[in-house]
Amino acid sequence: MSDAGMGAASAREADTLHRFMLENTGVRGEWVHLDRAWQAVLERHPYPPVVRDLLGQACAAVTLVAATLKFKGSLILQVTGSGPLHMLVAQADGQGHLRGVARYHETPPEDGTLDAILGADARVMMTLDPGDGGERYQGVVELRGQTLSDALDGYFEQSEQLPTRVWLAADGQRAAGMLLQGLPDDSGQPLSRESEDWNRATTLAATTTAAELLQLDAGSLLGRLFAEERVRLFDGSTVEFHCHCSRERVATTLQSLGVDEIRSILAEQGRIEVTCEFCNAQYVFDAVDAEALCRPDSAQPPGPDTSQ
């Protein structure tokens, strides 16, 4: 780790997550740049710019928040509503893996408000999935604000004990973001949102621009924002696109539909085809494979564990 200083943006900061501390303030932070990982998301689905940018912001956000958690599972950020863009989903885990997808009925207005894009009834949901069969934790709030950053700030204000703020940006090349979070003191009490340290840190952070988030490396950005603070910047970790889908997972999902539904699809189509909405991998179950899933003792799906 090192003190943050000014430096030119470089390829070594691509797809990198950094943790940092504002020393002697009780405020910590996360910074992320998504480059190849973000391009991998876009390669699988073409999106209109307004949808693309909101999904990129969601991908940056879920990566930042996942980095603050001590867990082995995954964190899922989901925004749903009745607007033209009716679903955003981004998922990140403790191993630096990321994936995301958006669904829209029609192209949303480029200069529209979040209400116009996502619908006045839109909600923000975060789900912590331990991934070991344990119980999921889920928080849901109504979406409020002019930007996705505003909406997530509202979520944290209602759902998190620790004060948390995020700043997000995305375009067709990269997605980026920064998170600040107040730490508990020695007695375990969270830093107050009314404290001088928190107000000063968030006021300084709020002077950042989307262009700076997208173009500057961590040291350059933090050096500009917190020039009068002592910033401790930790070594970065890599973030990469990775989809968790597999033939086994698809088979388990099909089995959950029940024998009647499996046989109904088989009778209508002759085989079952499932395409992963995140990575576009296609899994095909022919008549023999599908019938094997109907057996009570079917523990493993038939056929090779490959997508077509």
PDB file of N, CA, C and O in Angstrom, residues 41-48 104:
ATOM      1  N   VAL A  41     -19.299  -7.647 -20.938  1.00  0.00           N
ATOM      2  CA  VAL A  41     -20.752  -7.550 -20.755  1.00  0.00           C
ATOM      3  C   VAL A  41     -21.408  -7.036 -22.041  1.00  0.00           C
ATOM      4  O   VAL A  41     -22.411  -7.577 -22.509  1.00  0.00           O
ATOM      5  N   LEU A  42     -20.814  -5.994 -22.631  1.00  0.00           N
ATOM      6  CA  LEU A  42     -21.403  -5.370 -23.813  1.00  0.00           C
ATOM      7  C   LEU A  42     -21.307  -6.256 -25.054  1.00  0.00           C
ATOM      8  O   LEU A  42     -22.149  -6.155 -25.951  1.00  0.00           O
ATOM      9  N   GLU A  43     -20.291  -7.102 -25.114  1.00  0.00           N
ATOM     10  CA  GLU A  43     -20.149  -7.991 -26.268  1.00  0.00           C
ATOM     11  C   GLU A  43     -21.312  -8.963 -26.388  1.00  0.00           C
ATOM     12  O   GLU A  43     -21.633  -9.438 -27.484  1.00  0.00           O
ATOM     13  N   ARG A  44     -21.937  -9.272 -25.281  1.00  0.00           N
ATOM     14  CA  ARG A  44     -22.990 -10.290 -25.267  1.00  0.00           C
ATOM     15  C   ARG A  44     -24.369  -9.713 -25.537  1.00  0.00           C
ATOM     16  O   ARG A  44     -25.286 -10.440 -25.916  1.00  0.00           O
ATOM     17  N   HIS A  45     -24.542  -8.411 -25.321  1.00  0.00           N
ATOM     18  CA  HIS A  45     -25.843  -7.779 -25.560  1.00  0.00           C
ATOM     19  C   HIS A  45     -25.618  -6.344 -26.034  1.00  0.00           C
ATOM     20  O   HIS A  45     -24.973  -5.570 -25.331  1.00  0.00           O
ATOM     21  N   PRO A  46     -26.166  -5.955 -27.174  1.00  0.00           N
ATOM     22  CA  PRO A  46     -26.109  -4.548 -27.582  1.00  0.00           C
ATOM     23  C   PRO A  46     -27.189  -3.757 -26.842  1.00  0.00           C
ATOM     24  O   PRO A  46     -28.335  -4.209 -26.740  1.00  0.00           O
ATOM     25  N   TYR A  47     -26.829  -2.592 -26.329  1.00  0.00           N
ATOM     26  CA  TYR A  47     -27.779  -1.772 -25.585  1.00  0.00           C
ATOM     27  C   TYR A  47     -27.790  -0.345 -26.130  1.00  0.00           C
ATOM     28  O   TYR A  47     -26.738   0.174 -26.538  1.00  0.00           O
ATOM     29  N   PRO A  48     -28.950   0.311 -26.110  1.00  0.00           N
ATOM     30  CA  PRO A  48     -28.974   1.752 -26.381  1.00  0.00           C
ATOM     31  C   PRO A  48     -28.114   2.472 -25.334  1.00  0.00           C
ATOM     32  O   PRO A  48     -27.987   1.984 -24.200  1.00  0.00           O
ATOM     33  N   TYR A 104     -35.184  -4.289 -21.602  1.00  0.00           N
ATOM     34  CA  TYR A 104     -36.009  -3.114 -21.876  1.00  0.00           C
ATOM     35  C   TYR A 104     -37.055  -3.436 -22.933  1.00  0.00           C
ATOM     36  O   TYR A 104     -36.825  -4.223 -23.845  1.00  0.00           O
TER      37      TYR A 104
END
